[in-house]
Structures are given as C-alpha cells and as structure tokens.
C-alpha cells in the first residue's frame, strides 16, 4: 500500500526519489505552500531533509516554526514526522516540534551504538561500520515516550518519540536512510492533517 508522504523543502530534491522508489507517493511542500491558509492535506508521513535550519541554505525553519501547531496536530492524529539533522550551530533548531529537543551541531564520522531491538534501527544499511552525523540530540531523558535508537559516545543521534497517536523520528545522520527503513517508516501508522 502506498503511503502519502510530504517532503518539506523549497524546491525539488533528489531525496524524494528514494521515497518514491520505496513505494510512497511524495508531494513536495514548499514554505509558501505551508503558509497558504487553504493548504490542508492528509499525509501518513512528513519528511524534513538534512540542513533544514542552515540559514544560508534554506528558509524551511521559519516555515516550520510558523506551522508548529499544525505539526503538533498532525502527529497527535497519528502522522509520522521524520526530521534529519538541522545542519547548523543552533541548539533550538527543533523548537517547532511539540517535544523539547536541543541540538549540538558538529560533523563527525564514527561507529554508533545501535538499539538492535527497535524497528527504526533499520535506518542504517546492514553492515554499516562508520556513519556520518551532523550533531547530537539532547534533552531526550526528559521525554517519557522517547527512545534512543542510535547513540554516539557523546549522546543520541537518533530518537523516536511517541506523541499522541503518532510519532516523531529525529535522526542527525548525514547519510541516506536504508530502503528498508524508508519502506517501513510510516507503515502501520496513521495519518494526520497537515
């Protein structure tokens, strides 16, 4: 079954091809479209690519902050948000989410501890030895329904948080997710109105 996925970005990105190859129907949602009062769509998943907070790169962050109540409703209703690394030195880059996550920016390539029992651990390709990350996620311990999926020696790099009927997945990986993960990331979940 194809799932309806929104990719939030300013223009077409190759990243959408990966989701389409894995059986999802993708819709590019630009910041201008998000700001339009008539824009309301039901999606199973919302994807925010890496680098969304980099000011010289994109203006996505301002749009995400402006629609934070809609994102909260979307997840509460059963949708899945998949956000990648912010890509800039901004600790509050995830303040548009309904959970308190802070971010420590920094590129590195390293081995990660993997929560093997969690289905979202499939984000890494089998046999991946070292992976690139662009930051560490903090404050996860204060979230009752949060789980660390991948962890660097200095802290979490991927977390999954249950919120209402949906979930939030944040991964500061600076690599493409595996096909298996993409196929399954919003399977079995609900949908929400964005």
PDB file of N, CA and C in Angstrom, residues 25-79:
ATOM      1  N   UNK A  25       4.022   7.720  -2.200  1.00  0.00           N
ATOM      2  CA  UNK A  25       3.652   8.813  -3.070  1.00  0.00           C
ATOM      3  C   UNK A  25       4.122  10.087  -2.387  1.00  0.00           C
ATOM      4  N   UNK A  26       5.012  10.839  -3.046  1.00  0.00           N
ATOM      5  CA  UNK A  26       5.596  12.036  -2.435  1.00  0.00           C
ATOM      6  C   UNK A  26       4.991  13.303  -3.006  1.00  0.00           C
ATOM      7  N   UNK A  27       4.805  14.276  -2.129  1.00  0.00           N
ATOM      8  CA  UNK A  27       4.378  15.604  -2.549  1.00  0.00           C
ATOM      9  C   UNK A  27       5.371  16.597  -1.966  1.00  0.00           C
ATOM     10  N   UNK A  28       5.949  17.415  -2.832  1.00  0.00           N
ATOM     11  CA  UNK A  28       6.831  18.476  -2.380  1.00  0.00           C
ATOM     12  C   UNK A  28       5.962  19.582  -1.801  1.00  0.00           C
ATOM     13  N   UNK A  29       6.253  19.979  -0.565  1.00  0.00           N
ATOM     14  CA  UNK A  29       5.509  21.048   0.092  1.00  0.00           C
ATOM     15  C   UNK A  29       6.505  22.159   0.409  1.00  0.00           C
ATOM     16  N   UNK A  30       6.338  23.282  -0.247  1.00  0.00           N
ATOM     17  CA  UNK A  30       7.257  24.410  -0.079  1.00  0.00           C
ATOM     18  C   UNK A  30       6.821  25.274   1.107  1.00  0.00           C
ATOM     19  N   UNK A  31       7.728  26.125   1.626  1.00  0.00           N
ATOM     20  CA  UNK A  31       7.333  27.030   2.710  1.00  0.00           C
ATOM     21  C   UNK A  31       6.162  27.930   2.330  1.00  0.00           C
ATOM     22  N   UNK A  32       6.106  28.382   1.079  1.00  0.00           N
ATOM     23  CA  UNK A  32       4.989  29.234   0.643  1.00  0.00           C
ATOM     24  C   UNK A  32       3.677  28.474   0.673  1.00  0.00           C
ATOM     25  N   UNK A  33       3.711  27.225   0.267  1.00  0.00           N
ATOM     26  CA  UNK A  33       2.503  26.409   0.303  1.00  0.00           C
ATOM     27  C   UNK A  33       2.068  26.163   1.741  1.00  0.00           C
ATOM     28  N   UNK A  34       3.014  25.900   2.624  1.00  0.00           N
ATOM     29  CA  UNK A  34       2.684  25.699   4.047  1.00  0.00           C
ATOM     30  C   UNK A  34       2.004  26.921   4.638  1.00  0.00           C
ATOM     31  N   UNK A  35       2.437  28.107   4.211  1.00  0.00           N
ATOM     32  CA  UNK A  35       1.891  29.350   4.759  1.00  0.00           C
ATOM     33  C   UNK A  35       0.503  29.681   4.219  1.00  0.00           C
ATOM     34  N   UNK A  36       0.129  29.048   3.106  1.00  0.00           N
ATOM     35  CA  UNK A  36      -1.165  29.356   2.489  1.00  0.00           C
ATOM     36  C   UNK A  36      -2.312  28.849   3.367  1.00  0.00           C
ATOM     37  N   UNK A  37      -3.288  29.702   3.662  1.00  0.00           N
ATOM     38  CA  UNK A  37      -4.392  29.288   4.546  1.00  0.00           C
ATOM     39  C   UNK A  37      -5.248  28.173   3.956  1.00  0.00           C
ATOM     40  N   UNK A  38      -5.263  28.010   2.644  1.00  0.00           N
ATOM     41  CA  UNK A  38      -6.070  26.975   2.006  1.00  0.00           C
ATOM     42  C   UNK A  38      -5.378  25.612   1.987  1.00  0.00           C
ATOM     43  N   UNK A  39      -4.072  25.569   2.316  1.00  0.00           N
ATOM     44  CA  UNK A  39      -3.351  24.292   2.224  1.00  0.00           C
ATOM     45  C   UNK A  39      -3.689  23.412   3.422  1.00  0.00           C
ATOM     46  N   UNK A  40      -4.368  22.317   3.145  1.00  0.00           N
ATOM     47  CA  UNK A  40      -4.675  21.304   4.156  1.00  0.00           C
ATOM     48  C   UNK A  40      -4.703  19.963   3.422  1.00  0.00           C
ATOM     49  N   UNK A  41      -3.841  19.050   3.851  1.00  0.00           N
ATOM     50  CA  UNK A  41      -3.774  17.735   3.218  1.00  0.00           C
ATOM     51  C   UNK A  41      -3.571  16.667   4.283  1.00  0.00           C
ATOM     52  N   UNK A  42      -4.050  15.487   4.007  1.00  0.00           N
ATOM     53  CA  UNK A  42      -3.812  14.337   4.877  1.00  0.00           C
ATOM     54  C   UNK A  42      -2.593  13.590   4.360  1.00  0.00           C
ATOM     55  N   UNK A  43      -1.650  13.330   5.265  1.00  0.00           N
ATOM     56  CA  UNK A  43      -0.437  12.587   4.950  1.00  0.00           C
ATOM     57  C   UNK A  43      -0.217  11.513   6.006  1.00  0.00           C
ATOM     58  N   UNK A  44       0.478  10.464   5.606  1.00  0.00           N
ATOM     59  CA  UNK A  44       0.927   9.451   6.567  1.00  0.00           C
ATOM     60  C   UNK A  44       2.235   9.899   7.211  1.00  0.00           C
ATOM     61  N   UNK A  45       3.099  10.531   6.407  1.00  0.00           N
ATOM     62  CA  UNK A  45       4.402  10.956   6.903  1.00  0.00           C
ATOM     63  C   UNK A  45       4.804  12.307   6.363  1.00  0.00           C
ATOM     64  N   UNK A  46       5.603  13.010   7.158  1.00  0.00           N
ATOM     65  CA  UNK A  46       6.197  14.281   6.756  1.00  0.00           C
ATOM     66  C   UNK A  46       7.701  14.132   6.938  1.00  0.00           C
ATOM     67  N   UNK A  47       8.460  14.483   5.897  1.00  0.00           N
ATOM     68  CA  UNK A  47       9.921  14.343   5.922  1.00  0.00           C
ATOM     69  C   UNK A  47      10.564  15.719   5.793  1.00  0.00           C
ATOM     70  N   UNK A  48      11.499  16.009   6.697  1.00  0.00           N
ATOM     71  CA  UNK A  48      12.270  17.246   6.645  1.00  0.00           C
ATOM     72  C   UNK A  48      13.725  16.847   6.430  1.00  0.00           C
ATOM     73  N   UNK A  49      14.282  17.103   5.237  1.00  0.00           N
ATOM     74  CA  UNK A  49      15.651  16.690   4.929  1.00  0.00           C
ATOM     75  C   UNK A  49      16.711  17.401   5.781  1.00  0.00           C
ATOM     76  N   UNK A  50      17.908  16.851   5.754  1.00  0.00           N
ATOM     77  CA  UNK A  50      19.050  17.408   6.490  1.00  0.00           C
ATOM     78  C   UNK A  50      19.372  18.819   6.020  1.00  0.00           C
ATOM     79  N   UNK A  51      19.800  19.646   6.958  1.00  0.00           N
ATOM     80  CA  UNK A  51      20.180  21.014   6.645  1.00  0.00           C
ATOM     81  C   UNK A  51      19.030  21.995   6.688  1.00  0.00           C
ATOM     82  N   UNK A  52      17.889  21.594   7.240  1.00  0.00           N
ATOM     83  CA  UNK A  52      16.692  22.436   7.217  1.00  0.00           C
ATOM     84  C   UNK A  52      16.841  23.765   7.980  1.00  0.00           C
ATOM     85  N   UNK A  53      17.795  23.853   8.898  1.00  0.00           N
ATOM     86  CA  UNK A  53      17.948  25.082   9.690  1.00  0.00           C
ATOM     87  C   UNK A  53      19.125  25.946   9.246  1.00  0.00           C
ATOM     88  N   UNK A  54      19.861  25.511   8.231  1.00  0.00           N
ATOM     89  CA  UNK A  54      21.031  26.264   7.772  1.00  0.00           C
ATOM     90  C   UNK A  54      20.572  27.543   7.069  1.00  0.00           C
ATOM     91  N   UNK A  55      20.810  28.722   7.669  1.00  0.00           N
ATOM     92  CA  UNK A  55      20.248  29.966   7.138  1.00  0.00           C
ATOM     93  C   UNK A  55      20.712  30.334   5.734  1.00  0.00           C
ATOM     94  N   UNK A  56      21.914  30.011   5.349  1.00  0.00           N
ATOM     95  CA  UNK A  56      22.380  30.332   4.008  1.00  0.00           C
ATOM     96  C   UNK A  56      21.949  29.311   2.977  1.00  0.00           C
ATOM     97  N   UNK A  57      21.294  28.264   3.444  1.00  0.00           N
ATOM     98  CA  UNK A  57      20.943  27.132   2.592  1.00  0.00           C
ATOM     99  C   UNK A  57      19.449  27.080   2.279  1.00  0.00           C
ATOM    100  N   UNK A  58      18.623  27.421   3.267  1.00  0.00           N
ATOM    101  CA  UNK A  58      17.185  27.270   3.111  1.00  0.00           C
ATOM    102  C   UNK A  58      16.436  28.130   4.131  1.00  0.00           C
ATOM    103  N   UNK A  59      15.158  28.374   3.883  1.00  0.00           N
ATOM    104  CA  UNK A  59      14.330  29.122   4.829  1.00  0.00           C
ATOM    105  C   UNK A  59      13.238  28.234   5.431  1.00  0.00           C
ATOM    106  N   UNK A  60      13.469  26.947   5.421  1.00  0.00           N
ATOM    107  CA  UNK A  60      12.479  25.984   5.916  1.00  0.00           C
ATOM    108  C   UNK A  60      12.169  26.188   7.396  1.00  0.00           C
ATOM    109  N   UNK A  61      13.173  26.498   8.205  1.00  0.00           N
ATOM    110  CA  UNK A  61      12.977  26.595   9.652  1.00  0.00           C
ATOM    111  C   UNK A  61      11.890  27.607  10.014  1.00  0.00           C
ATOM    112  N   UNK A  62      11.897  28.759   9.383  1.00  0.00           N
ATOM    113  CA  UNK A  62      10.876  29.774   9.680  1.00  0.00           C
ATOM    114  C   UNK A  62       9.473  29.241   9.377  1.00  0.00           C
ATOM    115  N   UNK A  63       9.333  28.519   8.285  1.00  0.00           N
ATOM    116  CA  UNK A  63       8.035  27.949   7.927  1.00  0.00           C
ATOM    117  C   UNK A  63       7.605  26.878   8.935  1.00  0.00           C
ATOM    118  N   UNK A  64       8.547  26.036   9.355  1.00  0.00           N
ATOM    119  CA  UNK A  64       8.227  25.001  10.337  1.00  0.00           C
ATOM    120  C   UNK A  64       7.775  25.631  11.654  1.00  0.00           C
ATOM    121  N   UNK A  65       8.448  26.684  12.074  1.00  0.00           N
ATOM    122  CA  UNK A  65       8.052  27.369  13.317  1.00  0.00           C
ATOM    123  C   UNK A  65       6.665  27.985  13.180  1.00  0.00           C
ATOM    124  N   UNK A  66       6.367  28.541  12.010  1.00  0.00           N
ATOM    125  CA  UNK A  66       5.067  29.177  11.797  1.00  0.00           C
ATOM    126  C   UNK A  66       3.910  28.182  11.846  1.00  0.00           C
ATOM    127  N   UNK A  67       4.180  26.939  11.447  1.00  0.00           N
ATOM    128  CA  UNK A  67       3.093  25.940  11.433  1.00  0.00           C
ATOM    129  C   UNK A  67       3.226  24.931  12.571  1.00  0.00           C
ATOM    130  N   UNK A  68       3.975  25.245  13.601  1.00  0.00           N
ATOM    131  CA  UNK A  68       4.184  24.270  14.681  1.00  0.00           C
ATOM    132  C   UNK A  68       2.874  23.747  15.286  1.00  0.00           C
ATOM    133  N   UNK A  69       1.807  24.556  15.426  1.00  0.00           N
ATOM    134  CA  UNK A  69       0.552  23.979  15.922  1.00  0.00           C
ATOM    135  C   UNK A  69      -0.021  22.918  14.974  1.00  0.00           C
ATOM    136  N   UNK A  70       0.147  23.114  13.666  1.00  0.00           N
ATOM    137  CA  UNK A  70      -0.335  22.129  12.694  1.00  0.00           C
ATOM    138  C   UNK A  70       0.491  20.846  12.763  1.00  0.00           C
ATOM    139  N   UNK A  71       1.799  20.981  13.003  1.00  0.00           N
ATOM    140  CA  UNK A  71       2.647  19.797  13.135  1.00  0.00           C
ATOM    141  C   UNK A  71       2.247  19.013  14.378  1.00  0.00           C
ATOM    142  N   UNK A  72       1.998  19.719  15.459  1.00  0.00           N
ATOM    143  CA  UNK A  72       1.554  19.068  16.696  1.00  0.00           C
ATOM    144  C   UNK A  72       0.264  18.283  16.458  1.00  0.00           C
ATOM    145  N   UNK A  73      -0.702  18.904  15.776  1.00  0.00           N
ATOM    146  CA  UNK A  73      -1.965  18.229  15.475  1.00  0.00           C
ATOM    147  C   UNK A  73      -1.737  17.028  14.552  1.00  0.00           C
ATOM    148  N   UNK A  74      -0.896  17.215  13.535  1.00  0.00           N
ATOM    149  CA  UNK A  74      -0.600  16.141  12.591  1.00  0.00           C
ATOM    150  C   UNK A  74      -0.095  14.889  13.318  1.00  0.00           C
ATOM    151  N   UNK A  75       0.878  15.059  14.211  1.00  0.00           N
ATOM    152  CA  UNK A  75       1.438  13.918  14.942  1.00  0.00           C
ATOM    153  C   UNK A  75       0.415  13.366  15.926  1.00  0.00           C
ATOM    154  N   UNK A  76      -0.287  14.238  16.636  1.00  0.00           N
ATOM    155  CA  UNK A  76      -1.295  13.790  17.608  1.00  0.00           C
ATOM    156  C   UNK A  76      -2.350  12.904  16.952  1.00  0.00           C
ATOM    157  N   UNK A  77      -2.705  13.221  15.704  1.00  0.00           N
ATOM    158  CA  UNK A  77      -3.728  12.460  14.981  1.00  0.00           C
ATOM    159  C   UNK A  77      -3.214  11.132  14.448  1.00  0.00           C
ATOM    160  N   UNK A  78      -1.908  10.910  14.465  1.00  0.00           N
ATOM    161  CA  UNK A  78      -1.392   9.628  14.005  1.00  0.00           C
ATOM    162  C   UNK A  78      -0.331   9.688  12.933  1.00  0.00           C
ATOM    163  N   UNK A  79       0.044  10.869  12.488  1.00  0.00           N
ATOM    164  CA  UNK A  79       1.067  11.003  11.460  1.00  0.00           C
ATOM    165  C   UNK A  79       2.469  10.790  12.018  1.00  0.00           C
TER     166      UNK A  79
END
